[in-house]
PDB file of C-alpha atoms in Angstrom:
ATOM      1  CA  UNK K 260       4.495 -34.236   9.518  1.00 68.00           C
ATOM      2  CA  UNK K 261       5.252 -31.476   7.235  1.00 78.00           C
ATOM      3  CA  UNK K 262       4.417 -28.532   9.155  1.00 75.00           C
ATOM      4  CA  UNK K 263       6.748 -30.462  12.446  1.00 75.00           C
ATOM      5  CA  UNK K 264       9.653 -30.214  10.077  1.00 77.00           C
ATOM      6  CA  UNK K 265       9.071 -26.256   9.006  1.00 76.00           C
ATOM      7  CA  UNK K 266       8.694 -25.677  12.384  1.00 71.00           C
ATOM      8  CA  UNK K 267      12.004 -27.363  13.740  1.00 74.00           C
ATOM      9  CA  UNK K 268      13.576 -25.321  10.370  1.00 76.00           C
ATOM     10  CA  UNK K 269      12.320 -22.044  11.660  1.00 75.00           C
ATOM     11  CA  UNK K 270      13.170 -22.742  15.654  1.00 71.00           C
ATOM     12  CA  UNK K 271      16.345 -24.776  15.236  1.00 74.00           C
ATOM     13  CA  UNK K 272      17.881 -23.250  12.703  1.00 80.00           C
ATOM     14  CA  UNK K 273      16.522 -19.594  11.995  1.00 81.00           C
ATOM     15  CA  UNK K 274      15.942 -18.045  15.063  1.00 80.00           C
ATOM     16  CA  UNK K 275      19.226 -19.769  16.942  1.00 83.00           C
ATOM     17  CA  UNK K 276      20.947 -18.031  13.885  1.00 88.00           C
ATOM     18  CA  UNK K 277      19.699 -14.824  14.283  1.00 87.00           C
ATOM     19  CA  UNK K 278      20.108 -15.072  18.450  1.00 86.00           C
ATOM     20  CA  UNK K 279      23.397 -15.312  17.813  1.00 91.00           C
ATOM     21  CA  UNK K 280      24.267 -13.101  14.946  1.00 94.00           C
ATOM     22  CA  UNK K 281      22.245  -9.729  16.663  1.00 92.00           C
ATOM     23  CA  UNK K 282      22.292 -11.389  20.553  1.00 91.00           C
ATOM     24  CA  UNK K 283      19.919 -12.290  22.333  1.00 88.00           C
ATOM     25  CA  UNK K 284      18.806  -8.552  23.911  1.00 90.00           C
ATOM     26  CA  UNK K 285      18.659  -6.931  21.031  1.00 90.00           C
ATOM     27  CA  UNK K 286      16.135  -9.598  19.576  1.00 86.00           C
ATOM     28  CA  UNK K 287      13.883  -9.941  22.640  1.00 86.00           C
ATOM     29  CA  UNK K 288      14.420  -5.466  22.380  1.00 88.00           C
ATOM     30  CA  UNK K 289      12.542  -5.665  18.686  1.00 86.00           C
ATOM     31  CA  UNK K 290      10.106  -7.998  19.367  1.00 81.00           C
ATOM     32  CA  UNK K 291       8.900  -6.054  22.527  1.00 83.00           C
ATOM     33  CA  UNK K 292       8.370  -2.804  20.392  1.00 84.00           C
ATOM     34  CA  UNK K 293       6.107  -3.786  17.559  1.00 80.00           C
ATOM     35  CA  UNK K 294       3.178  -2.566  17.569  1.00 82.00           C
ATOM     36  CA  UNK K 295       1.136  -5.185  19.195  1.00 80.00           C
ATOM     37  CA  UNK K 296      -1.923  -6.085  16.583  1.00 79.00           C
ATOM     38  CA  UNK K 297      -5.215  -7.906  17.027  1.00 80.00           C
ATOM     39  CA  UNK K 298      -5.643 -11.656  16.221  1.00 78.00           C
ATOM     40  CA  UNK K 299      -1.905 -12.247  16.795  1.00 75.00           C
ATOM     41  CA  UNK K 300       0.339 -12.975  19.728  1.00 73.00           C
ATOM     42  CA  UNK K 301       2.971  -9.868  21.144  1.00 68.00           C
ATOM     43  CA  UNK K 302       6.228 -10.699  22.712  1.00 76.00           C
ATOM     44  CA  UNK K 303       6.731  -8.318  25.290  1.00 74.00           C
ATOM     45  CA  UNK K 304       9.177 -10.045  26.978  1.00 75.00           C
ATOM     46  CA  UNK K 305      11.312 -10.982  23.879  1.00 76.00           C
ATOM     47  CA  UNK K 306      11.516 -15.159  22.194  1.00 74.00           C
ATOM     48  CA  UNK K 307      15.177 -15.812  23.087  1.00 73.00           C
ATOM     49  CA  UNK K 308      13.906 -17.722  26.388  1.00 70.00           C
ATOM     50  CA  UNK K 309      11.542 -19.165  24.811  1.00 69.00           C
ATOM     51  CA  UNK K 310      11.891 -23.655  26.122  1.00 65.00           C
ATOM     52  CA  UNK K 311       9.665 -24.556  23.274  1.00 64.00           C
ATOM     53  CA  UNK K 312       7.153 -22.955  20.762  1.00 62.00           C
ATOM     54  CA  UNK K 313       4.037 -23.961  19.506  1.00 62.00           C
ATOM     55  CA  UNK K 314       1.395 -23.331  17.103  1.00 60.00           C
ATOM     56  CA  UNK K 315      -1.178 -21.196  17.201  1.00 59.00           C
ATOM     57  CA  UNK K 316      -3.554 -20.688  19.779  1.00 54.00           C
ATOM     58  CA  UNK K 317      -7.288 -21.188  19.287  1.00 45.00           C
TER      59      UNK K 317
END
């Protein structure tokens, strides 16, 4: 239950925020040139399509 509610805090509110005070290009822009790092997922195409998000995969 806990963990639903940090996640609808950090997809609801935080990254709608920051989508629309930096835009939505720019955003998907930074998150397709980190440096992509084993164990963890890389955006290459950006988050600011993103429908829904989920947890991570096993």
């Amino acid at each position: 239950e806990s963990l639903h509610h940090i996640h609808k805090q950090f997809y609801n509110h935080d990254a709608q925020w920051i989508i629309i005070a930096v835009g939505e290009s720019e955003l998907d822009f930074r998150f397709s040139v980190l440096q992509p790092t084993t164990g963890y997922r890389h955006f290459h195409g950006g988050i600011s399509k993103f429908k829904q998000a989920t947890g991570r995969c096993h």
